[in-house]
Coordinates of C-alpha atoms in Angstrom, one line a residue:
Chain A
X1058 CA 15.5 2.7 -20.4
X1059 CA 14.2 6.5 -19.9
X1060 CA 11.8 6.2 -17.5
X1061 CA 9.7 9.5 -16.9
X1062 CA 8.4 10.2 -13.4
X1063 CA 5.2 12.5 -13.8
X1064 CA 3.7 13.9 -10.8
X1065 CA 0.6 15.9 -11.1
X1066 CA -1.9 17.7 -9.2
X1067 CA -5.3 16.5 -10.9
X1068 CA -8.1 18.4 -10.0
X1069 CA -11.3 16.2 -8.5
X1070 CA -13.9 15.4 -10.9
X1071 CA -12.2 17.8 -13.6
X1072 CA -11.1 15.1 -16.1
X1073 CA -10.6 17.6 -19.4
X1074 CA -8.5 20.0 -17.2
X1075 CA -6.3 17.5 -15.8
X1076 CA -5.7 15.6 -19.1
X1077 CA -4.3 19.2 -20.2
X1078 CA -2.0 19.3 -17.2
X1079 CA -0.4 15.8 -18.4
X1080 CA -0.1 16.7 -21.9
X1081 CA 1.6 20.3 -20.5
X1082 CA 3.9 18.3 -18.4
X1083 CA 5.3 15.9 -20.8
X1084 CA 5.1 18.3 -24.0
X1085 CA 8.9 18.8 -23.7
X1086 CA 10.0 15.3 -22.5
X1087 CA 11.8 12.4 -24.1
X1088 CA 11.1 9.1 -22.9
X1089 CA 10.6 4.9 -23.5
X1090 CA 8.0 5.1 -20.6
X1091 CA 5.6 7.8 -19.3
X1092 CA 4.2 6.9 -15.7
X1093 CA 1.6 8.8 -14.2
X1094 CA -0.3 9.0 -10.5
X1095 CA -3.2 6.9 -9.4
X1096 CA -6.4 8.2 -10.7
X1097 CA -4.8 10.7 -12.5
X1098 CA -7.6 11.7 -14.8
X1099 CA -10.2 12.4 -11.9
X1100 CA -8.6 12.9 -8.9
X1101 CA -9.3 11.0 -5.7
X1102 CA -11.5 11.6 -3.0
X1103 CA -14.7 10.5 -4.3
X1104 CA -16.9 9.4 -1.4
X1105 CA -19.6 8.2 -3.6
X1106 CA -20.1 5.7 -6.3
X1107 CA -22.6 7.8 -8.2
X1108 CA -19.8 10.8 -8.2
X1109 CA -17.6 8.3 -10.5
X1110 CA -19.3 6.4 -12.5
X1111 CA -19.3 9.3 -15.4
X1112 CA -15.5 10.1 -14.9
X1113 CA -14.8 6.2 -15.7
X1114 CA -13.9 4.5 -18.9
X1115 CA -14.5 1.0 -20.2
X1116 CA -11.8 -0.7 -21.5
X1117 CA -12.2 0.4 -25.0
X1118 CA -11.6 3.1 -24.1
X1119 CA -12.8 6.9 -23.0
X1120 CA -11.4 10.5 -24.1
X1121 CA -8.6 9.6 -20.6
X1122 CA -7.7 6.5 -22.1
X1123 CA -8.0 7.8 -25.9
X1124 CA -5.2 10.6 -24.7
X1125 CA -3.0 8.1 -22.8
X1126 CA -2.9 6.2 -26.0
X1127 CA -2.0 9.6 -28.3
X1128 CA 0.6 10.1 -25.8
X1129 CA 1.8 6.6 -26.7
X1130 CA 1.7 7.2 -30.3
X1131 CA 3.1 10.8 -30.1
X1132 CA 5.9 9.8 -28.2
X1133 CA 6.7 6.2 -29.4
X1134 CA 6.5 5.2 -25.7
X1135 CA 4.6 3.5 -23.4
X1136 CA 2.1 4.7 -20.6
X1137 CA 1.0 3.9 -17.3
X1138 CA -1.5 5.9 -15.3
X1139 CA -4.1 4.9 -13.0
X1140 CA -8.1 5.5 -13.6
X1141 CA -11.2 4.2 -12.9
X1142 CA -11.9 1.4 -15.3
X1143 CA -15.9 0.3 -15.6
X1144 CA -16.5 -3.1 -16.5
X1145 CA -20.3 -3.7 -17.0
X1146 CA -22.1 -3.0 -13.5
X1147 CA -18.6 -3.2 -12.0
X1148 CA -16.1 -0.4 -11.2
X1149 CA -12.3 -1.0 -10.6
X1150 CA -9.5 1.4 -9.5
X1151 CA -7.2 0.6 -12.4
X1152 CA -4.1 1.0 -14.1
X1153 CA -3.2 0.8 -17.9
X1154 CA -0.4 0.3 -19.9
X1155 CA -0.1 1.5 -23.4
X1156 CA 2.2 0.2 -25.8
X1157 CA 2.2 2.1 -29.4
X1158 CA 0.6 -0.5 -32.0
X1159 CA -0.3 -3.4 -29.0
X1160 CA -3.6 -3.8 -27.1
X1161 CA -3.6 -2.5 -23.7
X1162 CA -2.9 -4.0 -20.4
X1163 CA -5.1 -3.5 -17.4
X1164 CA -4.5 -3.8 -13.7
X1165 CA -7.7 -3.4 -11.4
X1166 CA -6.1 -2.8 -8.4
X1167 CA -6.3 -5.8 -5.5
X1168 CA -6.1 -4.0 -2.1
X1169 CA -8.5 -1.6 -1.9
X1170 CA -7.3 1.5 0.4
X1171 CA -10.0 3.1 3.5
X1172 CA -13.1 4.7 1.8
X1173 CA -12.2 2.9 -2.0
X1174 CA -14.1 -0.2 -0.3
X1175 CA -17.1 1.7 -0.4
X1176 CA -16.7 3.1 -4.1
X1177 CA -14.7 0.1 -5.9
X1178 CA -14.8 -3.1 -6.6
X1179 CA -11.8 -5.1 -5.7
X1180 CA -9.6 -6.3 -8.4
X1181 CA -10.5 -9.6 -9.5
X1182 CA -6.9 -10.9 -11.6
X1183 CA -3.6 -11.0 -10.5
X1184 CA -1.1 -8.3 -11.7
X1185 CA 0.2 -8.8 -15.3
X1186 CA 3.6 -8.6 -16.7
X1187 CA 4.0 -7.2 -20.0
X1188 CA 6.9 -6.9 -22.3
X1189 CA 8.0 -3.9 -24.2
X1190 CA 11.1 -3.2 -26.1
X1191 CA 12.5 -6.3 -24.4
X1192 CA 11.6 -5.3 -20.4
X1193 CA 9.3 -7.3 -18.3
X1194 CA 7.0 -4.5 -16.8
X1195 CA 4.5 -4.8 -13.7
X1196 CA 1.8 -2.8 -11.9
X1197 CA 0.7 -2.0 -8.7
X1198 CA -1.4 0.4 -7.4
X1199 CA -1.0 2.9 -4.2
X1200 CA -1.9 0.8 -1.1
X1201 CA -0.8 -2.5 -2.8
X1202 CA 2.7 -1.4 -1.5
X1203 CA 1.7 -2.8 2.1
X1204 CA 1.6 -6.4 1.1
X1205 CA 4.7 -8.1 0.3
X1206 CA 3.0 -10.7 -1.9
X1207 CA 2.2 -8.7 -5.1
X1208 CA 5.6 -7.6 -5.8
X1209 CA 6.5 -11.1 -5.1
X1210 CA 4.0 -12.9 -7.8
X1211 CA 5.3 -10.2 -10.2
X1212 CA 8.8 -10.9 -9.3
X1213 CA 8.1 -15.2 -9.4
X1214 CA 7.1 -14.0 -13.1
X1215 CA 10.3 -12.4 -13.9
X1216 CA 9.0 -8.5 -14.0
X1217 CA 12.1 -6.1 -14.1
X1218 CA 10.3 -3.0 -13.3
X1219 CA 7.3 -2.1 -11.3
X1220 CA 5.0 0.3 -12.3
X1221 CA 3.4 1.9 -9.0
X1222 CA 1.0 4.6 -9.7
X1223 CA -0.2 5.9 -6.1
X1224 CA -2.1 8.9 -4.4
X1225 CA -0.4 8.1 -0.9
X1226 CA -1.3 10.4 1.7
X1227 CA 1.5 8.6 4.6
X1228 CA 5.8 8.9 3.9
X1229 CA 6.0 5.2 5.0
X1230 CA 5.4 3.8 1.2
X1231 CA 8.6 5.8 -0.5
X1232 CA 10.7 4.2 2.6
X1233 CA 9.0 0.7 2.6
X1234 CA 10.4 0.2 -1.0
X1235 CA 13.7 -0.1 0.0
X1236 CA 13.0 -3.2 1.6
X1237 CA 10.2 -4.3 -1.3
X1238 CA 13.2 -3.7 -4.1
X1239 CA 15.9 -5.7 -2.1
X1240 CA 13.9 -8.6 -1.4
X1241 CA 13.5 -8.8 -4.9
X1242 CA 16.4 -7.3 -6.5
X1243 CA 13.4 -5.2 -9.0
X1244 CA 12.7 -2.3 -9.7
X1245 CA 9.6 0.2 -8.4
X1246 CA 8.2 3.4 -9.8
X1247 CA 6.7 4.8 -7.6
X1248 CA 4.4 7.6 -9.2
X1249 CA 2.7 9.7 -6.3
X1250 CA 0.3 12.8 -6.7
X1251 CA 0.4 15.9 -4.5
X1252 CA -2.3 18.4 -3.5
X1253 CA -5.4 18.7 -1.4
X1254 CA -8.6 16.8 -1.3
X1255 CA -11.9 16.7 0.8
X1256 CA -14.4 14.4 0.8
X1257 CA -17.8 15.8 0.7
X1258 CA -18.9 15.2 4.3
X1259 CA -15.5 16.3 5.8
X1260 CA -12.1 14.2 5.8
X1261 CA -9.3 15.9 3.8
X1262 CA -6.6 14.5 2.7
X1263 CA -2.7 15.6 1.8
X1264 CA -1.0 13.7 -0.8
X1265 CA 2.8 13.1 -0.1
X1266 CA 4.3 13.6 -3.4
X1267 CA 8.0 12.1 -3.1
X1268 CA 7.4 10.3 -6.3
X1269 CA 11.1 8.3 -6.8
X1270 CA 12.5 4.9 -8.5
X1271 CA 14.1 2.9 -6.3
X1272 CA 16.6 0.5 -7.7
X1273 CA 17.0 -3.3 -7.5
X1274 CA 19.6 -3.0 -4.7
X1275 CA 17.8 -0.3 -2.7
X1276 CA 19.9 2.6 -4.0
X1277 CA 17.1 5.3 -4.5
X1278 CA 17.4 6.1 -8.7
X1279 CA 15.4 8.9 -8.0
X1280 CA 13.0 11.6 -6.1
X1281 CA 11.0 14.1 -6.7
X1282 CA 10.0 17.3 -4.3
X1283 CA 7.3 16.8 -1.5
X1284 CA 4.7 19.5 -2.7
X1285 CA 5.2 20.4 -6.1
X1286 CA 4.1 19.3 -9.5
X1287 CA 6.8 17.5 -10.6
X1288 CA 8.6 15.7 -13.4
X1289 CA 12.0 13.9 -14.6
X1290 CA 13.7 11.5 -16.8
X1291 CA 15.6 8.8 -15.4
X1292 CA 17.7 6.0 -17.4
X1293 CA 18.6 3.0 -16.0
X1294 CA 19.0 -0.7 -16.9
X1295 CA 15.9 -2.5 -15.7
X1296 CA 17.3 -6.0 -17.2
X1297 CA 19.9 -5.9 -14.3
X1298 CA 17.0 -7.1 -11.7
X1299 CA 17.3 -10.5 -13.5
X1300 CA 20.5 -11.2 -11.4
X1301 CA 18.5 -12.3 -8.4
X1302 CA 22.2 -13.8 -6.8
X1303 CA 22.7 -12.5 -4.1
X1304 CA 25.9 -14.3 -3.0
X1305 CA 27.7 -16.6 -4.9
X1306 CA 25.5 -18.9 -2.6
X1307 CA 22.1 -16.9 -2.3
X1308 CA 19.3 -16.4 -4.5
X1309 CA 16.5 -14.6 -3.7
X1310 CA 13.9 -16.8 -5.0
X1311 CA 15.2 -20.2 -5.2
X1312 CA 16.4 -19.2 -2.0
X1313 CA 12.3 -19.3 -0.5
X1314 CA 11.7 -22.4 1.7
X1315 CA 8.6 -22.8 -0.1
X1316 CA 7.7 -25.8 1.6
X1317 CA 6.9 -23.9 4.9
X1318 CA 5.2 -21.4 3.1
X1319 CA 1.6 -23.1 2.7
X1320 CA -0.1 -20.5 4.8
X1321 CA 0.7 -18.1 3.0
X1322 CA -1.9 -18.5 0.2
X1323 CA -4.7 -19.9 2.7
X1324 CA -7.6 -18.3 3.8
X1325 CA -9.3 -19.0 7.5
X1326 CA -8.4 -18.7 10.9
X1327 CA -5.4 -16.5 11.7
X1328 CA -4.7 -18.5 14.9
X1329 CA -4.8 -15.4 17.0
Chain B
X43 CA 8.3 -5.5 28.3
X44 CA 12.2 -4.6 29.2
X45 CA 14.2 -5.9 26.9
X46 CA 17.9 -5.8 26.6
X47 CA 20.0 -6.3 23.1
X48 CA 22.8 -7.0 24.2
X49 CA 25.9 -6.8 20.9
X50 CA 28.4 -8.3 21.8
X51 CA 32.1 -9.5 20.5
X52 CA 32.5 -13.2 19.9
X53 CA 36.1 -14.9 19.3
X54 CA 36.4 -17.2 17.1
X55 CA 36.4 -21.0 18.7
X56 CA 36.4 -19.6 22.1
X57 CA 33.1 -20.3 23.9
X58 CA 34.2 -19.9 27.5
X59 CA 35.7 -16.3 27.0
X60 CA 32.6 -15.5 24.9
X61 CA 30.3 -16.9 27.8
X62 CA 32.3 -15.1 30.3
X63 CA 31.8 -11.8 28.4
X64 CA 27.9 -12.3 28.1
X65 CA 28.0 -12.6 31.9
X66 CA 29.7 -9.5 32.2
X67 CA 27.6 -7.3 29.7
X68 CA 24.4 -8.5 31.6
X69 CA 25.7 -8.7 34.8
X70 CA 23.8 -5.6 35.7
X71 CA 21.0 -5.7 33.4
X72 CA 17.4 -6.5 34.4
X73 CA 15.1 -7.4 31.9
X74 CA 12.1 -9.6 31.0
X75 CA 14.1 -11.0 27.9
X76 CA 17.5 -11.2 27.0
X77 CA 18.1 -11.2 23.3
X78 CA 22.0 -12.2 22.4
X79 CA 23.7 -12.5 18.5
X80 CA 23.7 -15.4 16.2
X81 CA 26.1 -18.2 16.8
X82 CA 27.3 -15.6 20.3
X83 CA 29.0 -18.7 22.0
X84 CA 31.3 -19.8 19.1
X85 CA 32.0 -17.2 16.4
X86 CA 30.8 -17.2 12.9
X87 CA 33.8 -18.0 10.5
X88 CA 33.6 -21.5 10.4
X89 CA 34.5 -22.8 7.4
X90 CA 34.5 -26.4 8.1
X91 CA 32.0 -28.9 9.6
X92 CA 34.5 -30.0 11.9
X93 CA 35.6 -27.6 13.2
X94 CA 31.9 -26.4 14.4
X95 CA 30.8 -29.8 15.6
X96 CA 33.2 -30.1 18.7
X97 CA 31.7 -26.7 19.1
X98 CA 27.9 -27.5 18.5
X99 CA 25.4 -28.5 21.3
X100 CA 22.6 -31.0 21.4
X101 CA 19.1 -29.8 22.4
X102 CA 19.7 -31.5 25.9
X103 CA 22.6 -28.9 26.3
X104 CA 26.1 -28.3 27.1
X105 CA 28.0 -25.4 28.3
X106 CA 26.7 -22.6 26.1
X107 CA 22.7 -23.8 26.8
X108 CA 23.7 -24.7 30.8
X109 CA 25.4 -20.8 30.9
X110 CA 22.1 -19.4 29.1
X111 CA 19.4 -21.2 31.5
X112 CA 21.1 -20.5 34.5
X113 CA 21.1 -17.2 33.2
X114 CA 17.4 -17.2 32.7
X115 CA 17.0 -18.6 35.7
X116 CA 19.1 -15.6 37.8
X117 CA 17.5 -13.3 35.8
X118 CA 14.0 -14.1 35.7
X119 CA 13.9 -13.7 32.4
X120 CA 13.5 -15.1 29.0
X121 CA 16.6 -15.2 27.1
X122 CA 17.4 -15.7 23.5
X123 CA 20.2 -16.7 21.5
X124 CA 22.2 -18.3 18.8
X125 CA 24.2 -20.8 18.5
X126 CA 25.5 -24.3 16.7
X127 CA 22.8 -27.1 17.4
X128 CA 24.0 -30.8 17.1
X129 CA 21.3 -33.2 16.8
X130 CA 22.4 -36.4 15.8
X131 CA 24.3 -36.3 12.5
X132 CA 22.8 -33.2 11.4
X133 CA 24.6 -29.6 12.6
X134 CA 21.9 -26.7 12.6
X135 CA 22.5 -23.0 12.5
X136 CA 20.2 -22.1 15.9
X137 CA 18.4 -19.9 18.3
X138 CA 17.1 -21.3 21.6
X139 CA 14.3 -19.7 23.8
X140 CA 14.9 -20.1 27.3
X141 CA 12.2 -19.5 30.1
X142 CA 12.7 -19.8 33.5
X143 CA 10.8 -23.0 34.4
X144 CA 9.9 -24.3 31.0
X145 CA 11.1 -26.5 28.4
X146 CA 13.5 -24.7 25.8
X147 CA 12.3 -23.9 22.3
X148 CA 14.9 -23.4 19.5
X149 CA 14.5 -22.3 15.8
X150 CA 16.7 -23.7 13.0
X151 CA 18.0 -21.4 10.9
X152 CA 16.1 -21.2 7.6
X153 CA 17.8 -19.5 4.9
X154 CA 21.4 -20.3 5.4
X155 CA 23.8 -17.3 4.1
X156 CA 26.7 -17.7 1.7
X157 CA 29.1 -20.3 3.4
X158 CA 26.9 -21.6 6.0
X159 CA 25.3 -24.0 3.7
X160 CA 28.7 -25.8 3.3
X161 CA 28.8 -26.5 7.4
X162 CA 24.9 -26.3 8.6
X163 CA 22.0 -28.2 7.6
X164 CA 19.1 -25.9 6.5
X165 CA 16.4 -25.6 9.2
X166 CA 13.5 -28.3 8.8
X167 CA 10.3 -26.8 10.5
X168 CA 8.8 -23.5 10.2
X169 CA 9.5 -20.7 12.9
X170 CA 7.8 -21.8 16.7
X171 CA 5.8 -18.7 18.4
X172 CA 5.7 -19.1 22.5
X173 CA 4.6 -17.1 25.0
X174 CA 6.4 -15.7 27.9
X175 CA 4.0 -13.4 30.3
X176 CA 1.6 -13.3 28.3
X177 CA 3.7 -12.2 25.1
X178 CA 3.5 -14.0 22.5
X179 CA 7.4 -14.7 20.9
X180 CA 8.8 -15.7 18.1
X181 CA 12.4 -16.2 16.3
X182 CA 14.1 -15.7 12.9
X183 CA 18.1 -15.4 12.2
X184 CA 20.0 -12.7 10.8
X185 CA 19.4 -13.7 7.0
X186 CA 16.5 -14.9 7.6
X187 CA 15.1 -11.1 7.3
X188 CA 15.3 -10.7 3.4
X189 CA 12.3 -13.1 3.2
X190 CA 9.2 -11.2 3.8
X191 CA 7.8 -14.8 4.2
X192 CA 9.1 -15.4 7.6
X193 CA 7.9 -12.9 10.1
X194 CA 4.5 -13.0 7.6
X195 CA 4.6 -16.6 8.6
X196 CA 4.6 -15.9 12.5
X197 CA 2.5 -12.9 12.1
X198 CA -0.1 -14.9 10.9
X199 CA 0.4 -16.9 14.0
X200 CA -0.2 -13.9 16.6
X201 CA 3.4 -13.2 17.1
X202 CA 4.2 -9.9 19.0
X203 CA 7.8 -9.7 19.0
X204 CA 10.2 -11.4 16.4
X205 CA 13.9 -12.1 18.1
X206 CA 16.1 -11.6 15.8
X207 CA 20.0 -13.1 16.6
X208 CA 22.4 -11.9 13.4
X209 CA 25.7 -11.7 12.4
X210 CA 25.0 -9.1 9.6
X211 CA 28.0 -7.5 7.5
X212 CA 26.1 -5.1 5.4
X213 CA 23.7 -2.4 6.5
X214 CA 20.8 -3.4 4.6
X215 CA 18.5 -5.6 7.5
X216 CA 18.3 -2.3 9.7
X217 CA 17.0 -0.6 6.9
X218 CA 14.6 -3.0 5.9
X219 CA 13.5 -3.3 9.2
X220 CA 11.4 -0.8 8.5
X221 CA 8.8 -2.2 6.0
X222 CA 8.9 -5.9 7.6
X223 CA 7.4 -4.3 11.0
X224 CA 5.0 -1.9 9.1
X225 CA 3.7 -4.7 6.7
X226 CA 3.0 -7.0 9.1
X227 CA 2.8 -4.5 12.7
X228 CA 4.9 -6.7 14.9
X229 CA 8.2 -5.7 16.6
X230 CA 11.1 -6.9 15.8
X231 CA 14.7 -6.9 17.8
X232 CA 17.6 -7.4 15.8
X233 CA 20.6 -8.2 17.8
X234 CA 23.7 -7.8 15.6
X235 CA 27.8 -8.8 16.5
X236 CA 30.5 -6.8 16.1
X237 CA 34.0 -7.1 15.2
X238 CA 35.8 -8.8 12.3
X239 CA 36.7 -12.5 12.2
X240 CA 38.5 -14.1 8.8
X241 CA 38.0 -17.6 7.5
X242 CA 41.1 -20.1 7.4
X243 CA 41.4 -19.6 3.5
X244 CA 40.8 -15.8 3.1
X245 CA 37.8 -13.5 3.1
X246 CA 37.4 -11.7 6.1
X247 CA 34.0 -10.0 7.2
X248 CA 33.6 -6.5 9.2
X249 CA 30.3 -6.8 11.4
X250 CA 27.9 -3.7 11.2
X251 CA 26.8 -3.8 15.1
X252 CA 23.5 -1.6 14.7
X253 CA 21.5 -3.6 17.0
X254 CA 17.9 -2.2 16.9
X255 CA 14.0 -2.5 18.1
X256 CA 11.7 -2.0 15.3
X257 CA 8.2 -0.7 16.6
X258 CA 5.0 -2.3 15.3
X259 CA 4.6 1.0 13.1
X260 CA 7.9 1.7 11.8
X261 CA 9.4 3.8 14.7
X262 CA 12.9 2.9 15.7
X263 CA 12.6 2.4 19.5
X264 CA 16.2 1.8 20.4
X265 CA 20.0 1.3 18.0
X266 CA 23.1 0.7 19.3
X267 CA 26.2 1.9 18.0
X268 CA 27.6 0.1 14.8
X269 CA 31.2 -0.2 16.3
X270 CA 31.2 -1.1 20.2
X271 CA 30.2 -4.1 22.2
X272 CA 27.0 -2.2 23.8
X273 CA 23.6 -3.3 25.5
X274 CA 20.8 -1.4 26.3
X275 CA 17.1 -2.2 27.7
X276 CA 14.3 -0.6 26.2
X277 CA 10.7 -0.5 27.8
X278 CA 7.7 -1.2 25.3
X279 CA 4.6 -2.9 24.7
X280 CA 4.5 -6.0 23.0
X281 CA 0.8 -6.4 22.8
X282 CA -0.1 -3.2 20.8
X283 CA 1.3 -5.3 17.5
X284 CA -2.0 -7.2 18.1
X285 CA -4.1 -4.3 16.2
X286 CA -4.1 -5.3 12.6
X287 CA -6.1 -2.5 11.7
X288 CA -4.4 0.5 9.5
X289 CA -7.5 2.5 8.8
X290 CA -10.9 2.0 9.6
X291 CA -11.5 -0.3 6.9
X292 CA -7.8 -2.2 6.3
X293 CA -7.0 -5.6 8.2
X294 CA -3.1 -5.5 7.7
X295 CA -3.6 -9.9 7.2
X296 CA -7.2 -9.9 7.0
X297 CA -7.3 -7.8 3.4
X298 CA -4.5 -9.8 1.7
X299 CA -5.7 -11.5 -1.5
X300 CA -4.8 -15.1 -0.7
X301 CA -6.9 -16.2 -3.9
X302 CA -3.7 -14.9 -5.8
X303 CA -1.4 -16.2 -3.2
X304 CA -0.9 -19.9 -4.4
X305 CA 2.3 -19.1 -6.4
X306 CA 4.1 -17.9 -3.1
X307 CA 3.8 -21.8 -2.0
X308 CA 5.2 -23.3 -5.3
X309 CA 8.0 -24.7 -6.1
X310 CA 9.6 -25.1 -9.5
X311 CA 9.7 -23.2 -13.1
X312 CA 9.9 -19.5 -11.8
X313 CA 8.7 -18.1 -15.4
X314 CA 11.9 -16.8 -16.3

């Protein structure tokens, strides 16, 4: 697989502008897949719900989603890229991914990061796995990184790649997936953005570019520059996280004392 | 907290030389808790039951436990270690918890690595936390670490400070270290061998040392060297891994989705 690594530097609240970056970005690249940042079509720092609810797009689709799916056709690839996805009265920070001629697959993402509490509503699915050209692609989004669980589900489901559009603002993701891709011999794409952002009454934030693809074994594929608008191709073999063995005597998942691991999935008192 | 990692250099088969030199390395060491290697009184390269049993001791003790509570005992001090744990037919890969004063706790190894599972029974209960001053403890061994489901297990039981006994032979554990602290913000001491040892029939295995302190937030308090029998005590605060809280508004336990979490408990058809 080419994967391409694209990471931009969208402009808050300027949707049309930063659709133009992305087509400018990728006009001269080759690619099977095209992953973008977290809320790449309207930037981040929105404080307010009001402030978003124009930029986002129902799931049939908007002129962000309309150009993500050109981009598929154009290129013969798929796309991810994060967005904000309306749903009736609710809003989601989302992810899609566009396969040329299939119907597209969401992700709304499930842990909400700081101040997105007060703007989004938390994703209501777990992540999908989808299939194109014969790989078993995931999504995650930013913040998700934190909890070991959701690349677990998606590995239990047999994803080979992990699609991880972010806006991190910390260094501790990029090193973090290390650990996240050994434990699960997969792979992550991780997409960051970089730039500046302020919220409207005050807190700015600096977005740690660093975008990289880190392989099933923890050998880093890939990584982009810290502070720059960025983007490359990398080719790879995702099919190779399917050889979860470990040892001749260890594999990862069948490995899992899952009888211990009921507390896990419950709810409730933490004991503390 | 002072705690002391002390990396030591079993021999094979020879548990009073190897108790002797754990009397010398501490011998002018204070510390609240000790925290020695996995299987430190016998060696690792057993490739025979039988040649561990003679070796093994019951939970009521024998030489190894007697030399580890009188240590405790001297010391004032908690001390923590591995070894072979014989009870009744069954042979257990172990760690033991020692407090001056109080009944012993041990830990049976969970996730046995490579050979082990042709001369230990797997561990049958889940990972005991127990307090020591206050501190709240808890234990996992050497490959034990790959599963984020183990020190997610005790965090969610108020663990602190995960002792970590190993007998590691790649780099990877130190590495990953990193993200099992952060996820979960508890400290974790991985005390790692050194040395080689080879089994009867063949493959021989170089250990990687590195003994380390993870902090609660990703900084690496104290590493040993990768190559030397060494031991160090390094001054912390255990309780500060009891603030869950990464922002304002994320709960590092309280904001995981455990709706979606059922599949982590589940056995069976992986989806593959």
């Amino acid at each position: 697989m080419r994967l391409a690594l694209v990471q931009t530097h969208p402009v808050l609240g300027e949707k049309k502008k930063n659709l133009k970056g992305m087509a400018r970005a990728t006009e001269s690249l080759e690619a099977d897949l095209f992953c973008f940042p977290e809320l790449c079509t309207t930037g981040y720092a929105m404080a307010e719900r009001d402030q978003i609810l124009d930029l986002a797009e129902e799931p049939e689709g908007g002129d962000g989603l309309e150009f993500f799916r050109e981009l598929s056709e154009s290129k013969n690839a798929a796309v991810v890229a994060g967005f904000p996805l309306r749903d009736g009265a609710r809003l989601f920070n989302a992810s899609v991914l566009l396969r040329p001629g299939e119907v597209p697959v969401f992700y709304r993402k499930l842990h909400l990061f700081a101040r997105e509490k007060q703007v989004f509503d938390a994703g209501d699915r777990p992540p999908p796995i989808a299939e194109f050209r014969g790989w078993r692609l995931g999504m995650m989004i930013c913040f998700d990184w934190v909890f070991p669980e959701v690349v677990r589900l998606m590995a239990l489901e047999g994803v080979d790649l992990v699609l991880h559009p972010s806006n991190l603002v910390t260094p501790y993701c990029q090193k973090a997936m290390f650990a996240r891709a050994v434990e699960n011999a997969v792979y992550i794409a991780t997409v960051n953005r970089v730039g500046a952002e302020s919220y409207v009454d005050g807190p700015s934030l600096d977005f740690t570019g660093t975008s990289q693809l880190m392989g099933h074994r923890g050998d880093l594929l890939l990584s982009l520059p810290a502070g720059e608008v960025a983007a490359a191709v990398v080719d790879f073999d995702p099919k190779l996280a399917r050889d979860k063995w470990l040892t001749d005597h260890n594999h990862l998942l069948d490995d899992r004392r899952v009888e211990f691991f009921g507390p896990l999935a419950q709810d409730g008192d933490l004991g503390t």
